[in-house]
Amino acid sequence: MEKIEHIGIAVNSIQSAGSIYEKLLNTTVYKTEKVASENVLTAFLQCGPNKIELLEATSDDSPIAKFIAKKGEGIHHIAFQVNDIHAEMQRLKNEGFVLLSEKPKMGADNKLVCFVHPKGTNGVLVELCESVEETN
Ligand code: ZN
């Protein structure tokens, strides 16, 4: 894996959390994006080589709504940048990790993503992400 690409934080409101993190990091949200497949609204802030991803549920059956109902707002996942997500998924499978999807999905911020089940990673939800070319 290349580096920590971003840390995902589950929030009740992108609008209010966005302004808090803008003050905290002394920067501005550079992108907000809906991810329909996950029923989330995301907002990104850059912090040096890494990013913070704020996640707000857009429906009650969103994974973020379920997370907040169970644990409250807070760190939801850590995302690692990989060069070849298919190879990395295979490597992790061979190591016995449980992946939450068989194939990578299109995530926010022009990334192919796959999640690793937190039960095999000491309670931390891990996201793999590979950058893909912007397609408009
Ligand atoms: Zn993420």
Tab-separated table of C-alpha atoms and ligand atoms in Angstrom:
chain	number	residue	atom	x	y	z
A	1	MET	CA	0.000	0.000	0.000
A	2	GLU	CA	1.258	3.466	-0.865
A	3	LYS	CA	0.083	5.791	1.885
A	4	ILE	CA	-2.921	6.802	3.931
A	5	GLU	CA	-5.050	8.539	1.317
A	6	HIS	CA	-7.777	9.804	3.608
A	7	ILE	CA	-9.562	9.329	6.885
A	8	GLY	CA	-13.339	9.069	6.711
A	9	ILE	CA	-15.383	10.699	9.461
A	10	ALA	CA	-19.101	10.023	9.910
A	11	VAL	CA	-21.010	13.224	10.659
A	12	ASN	CA	-24.632	14.240	11.132
A	13	SER	CA	-24.306	17.293	8.923
A	14	ILE	CA	-21.731	17.997	6.208
A	15	GLN	CA	-22.614	21.651	6.449
A	16	SER	CA	-21.834	22.072	10.118
A	17	ALA	CA	-18.948	19.569	10.204
A	18	GLY	CA	-17.527	21.139	7.050
A	19	SER	CA	-17.191	24.539	8.671
A	20	ILE	CA	-15.674	23.002	11.819
A	21	TYR	CA	-13.037	21.126	9.807
A	22	GLU	CA	-12.369	24.183	7.657
A	23	LYS	CA	-11.492	26.058	10.836
A	24	LEU	CA	-9.575	23.138	12.306
A	25	LEU	CA	-7.396	22.579	9.234
A	26	ASN	CA	-7.387	26.214	8.107
A	27	THR	CA	-8.499	25.263	4.620
A	28	THR	CA	-11.720	24.942	2.657
A	29	VAL	CA	-13.803	21.999	1.503
A	30	TYR	CA	-12.603	21.559	-2.099
A	31	LYS	CA	-15.237	19.119	-3.198
A	32	THR	CA	-18.597	17.731	-2.159
A	33	GLU	CA	-19.980	14.726	-3.926
A	34	LYS	CA	-22.928	12.358	-3.591
A	35	VAL	CA	-22.193	8.650	-3.779
A	36	ALA	CA	-25.566	7.218	-4.748
A	37	SER	CA	-24.561	3.566	-4.320
A	38	GLU	CA	-23.717	4.151	-0.640
A	39	ASN	CA	-26.406	6.764	0.081
A	40	VAL	CA	-23.851	9.256	1.339
A	41	LEU	CA	-22.894	12.834	0.766
A	42	THR	CA	-19.143	13.381	1.031
A	43	ALA	CA	-16.978	16.462	1.487
A	44	PHE	CA	-13.197	16.531	1.118
A	45	LEU	CA	-10.545	18.687	2.733
A	46	GLN	CA	-6.856	18.465	1.955
A	47	CYS	CA	-4.328	18.259	4.783
A	48	GLY	CA	-0.777	18.005	3.458
A	49	PRO	CA	-0.517	14.771	1.442
A	50	ASN	CA	-3.664	13.363	3.024
A	51	LYS	CA	-7.362	14.138	2.983
A	52	ILE	CA	-10.240	14.182	5.380
A	53	GLU	CA	-13.505	12.812	4.008
A	54	LEU	CA	-16.659	13.839	5.830
A	55	LEU	CA	-19.593	11.479	5.323
A	56	GLU	CA	-23.246	12.304	5.852
A	57	ALA	CA	-26.054	9.764	5.346
A	58	THR	CA	-28.622	10.675	2.699
A	59	SER	CA	-31.051	7.969	3.801
A	60	ASP	CA	-31.833	5.948	6.913
A	61	ASP	CA	-30.508	2.721	5.381
A	62	SER	CA	-27.154	4.295	4.527
A	63	PRO	CA	-24.154	2.558	6.160
A	64	ILE	CA	-23.308	5.947	7.681
A	65	ALA	CA	-26.764	6.263	9.289
A	66	LYS	CA	-26.326	2.799	10.788
A	67	PHE	CA	-22.812	3.621	11.992
A	68	ILE	CA	-23.925	6.860	13.701
A	69	ALA	CA	-26.969	5.152	15.264
A	70	LYS	CA	-24.641	2.555	16.799
A	71	LYS	CA	-21.520	4.529	17.645
A	72	GLY	CA	-22.262	8.216	17.177
A	73	GLU	CA	-20.241	10.596	15.037
A	74	GLY	CA	-16.549	9.860	14.671
A	75	ILE	CA	-13.854	8.116	12.641
A	76	HIS	CA	-15.522	5.697	10.248
A	77	HIS	CA	-12.679	4.335	8.147
A	78	ILE	CA	-9.047	4.709	7.104
A	79	ALA	CA	-8.358	4.638	3.369
A	80	PHE	CA	-5.074	3.428	1.905
A	81	GLN	CA	-3.985	4.306	-1.592
A	82	VAL	CA	-3.025	1.349	-3.773
A	83	ASN	CA	-1.709	1.225	-7.329
A	84	ASP	CA	-3.552	-1.916	-8.387
A	85	ILE	CA	-6.707	-2.527	-6.377
A	86	HIS	CA	-7.427	-5.904	-7.985
A	87	ALA	CA	-3.975	-7.227	-7.081
A	88	GLU	CA	-4.202	-5.818	-3.570
A	89	MET	CA	-7.667	-7.360	-3.043
A	90	GLN	CA	-6.292	-10.738	-4.128
A	91	ARG	CA	-3.279	-10.377	-1.854
A	92	LEU	CA	-5.489	-9.553	1.146
A	93	LYS	CA	-7.846	-12.431	0.360
A	94	ASN	CA	-4.866	-14.781	0.278
A	95	GLU	CA	-3.846	-13.417	3.689
A	96	GLY	CA	-7.282	-14.311	5.063
A	97	PHE	CA	-8.866	-10.859	5.228
A	98	VAL	CA	-12.578	-10.581	4.491
A	99	LEU	CA	-13.472	-8.090	1.765
A	100	LEU	CA	-16.888	-6.443	1.783
A	101	SER	CA	-17.272	-6.727	-1.988
A	102	GLU	CA	-16.035	-9.153	-4.611
A	103	LYS	CA	-15.243	-6.369	-7.041
A	104	PRO	CA	-14.077	-2.787	-6.532
A	105	LYS	CA	-16.859	-0.173	-6.606
A	106	MET	CA	-16.810	3.365	-7.872
A	107	GLY	CA	-16.407	5.608	-4.837
A	108	ALA	CA	-16.139	9.356	-4.363
A	109	ASP	CA	-13.275	11.489	-5.676
A	110	ASN	CA	-12.577	9.381	-8.806
A	111	LYS	CA	-11.565	6.294	-6.898
A	112	LEU	CA	-12.152	2.618	-7.267
A	113	VAL	CA	-12.700	1.373	-3.738
A	114	CYS	CA	-13.070	-1.793	-1.713
A	115	PHE	CA	-13.595	-2.186	2.022
A	116	VAL	CA	-12.003	-4.747	4.331
A	117	HIS	CA	-14.188	-6.140	7.111
A	118	PRO	CA	-13.263	-4.550	10.456
A	119	LYS	CA	-13.509	-7.842	12.330
A	120	GLY	CA	-10.215	-8.882	10.733
A	121	THR	CA	-8.470	-5.558	11.289
A	122	ASN	CA	-8.886	-4.967	15.003
A	123	GLY	CA	-12.119	-3.047	14.655
A	124	VAL	CA	-10.953	-0.614	11.985
A	125	LEU	CA	-12.857	-0.407	8.718
A	126	VAL	CA	-10.155	-0.225	6.031
A	127	GLU	CA	-10.755	1.128	2.540
A	128	LEU	CA	-8.491	0.455	-0.411
A	129	CYS	CA	-8.608	3.100	-3.111
A	130	GLU	CA	-7.069	3.378	-6.531
A	131	SER	CA	-7.234	6.656	-8.431
A	132	VAL	CA	-8.867	6.484	-11.821
A	133	GLU	CA	-8.963	9.014	-14.622
A	134	GLU	CA	-11.708	11.590	-14.390
A	135	THR	CA	-14.484	10.761	-16.851
A	136	ASN	CA	-17.016	13.429	-17.659
B	1	ZN	ZN	-13.330	6.883	2.097
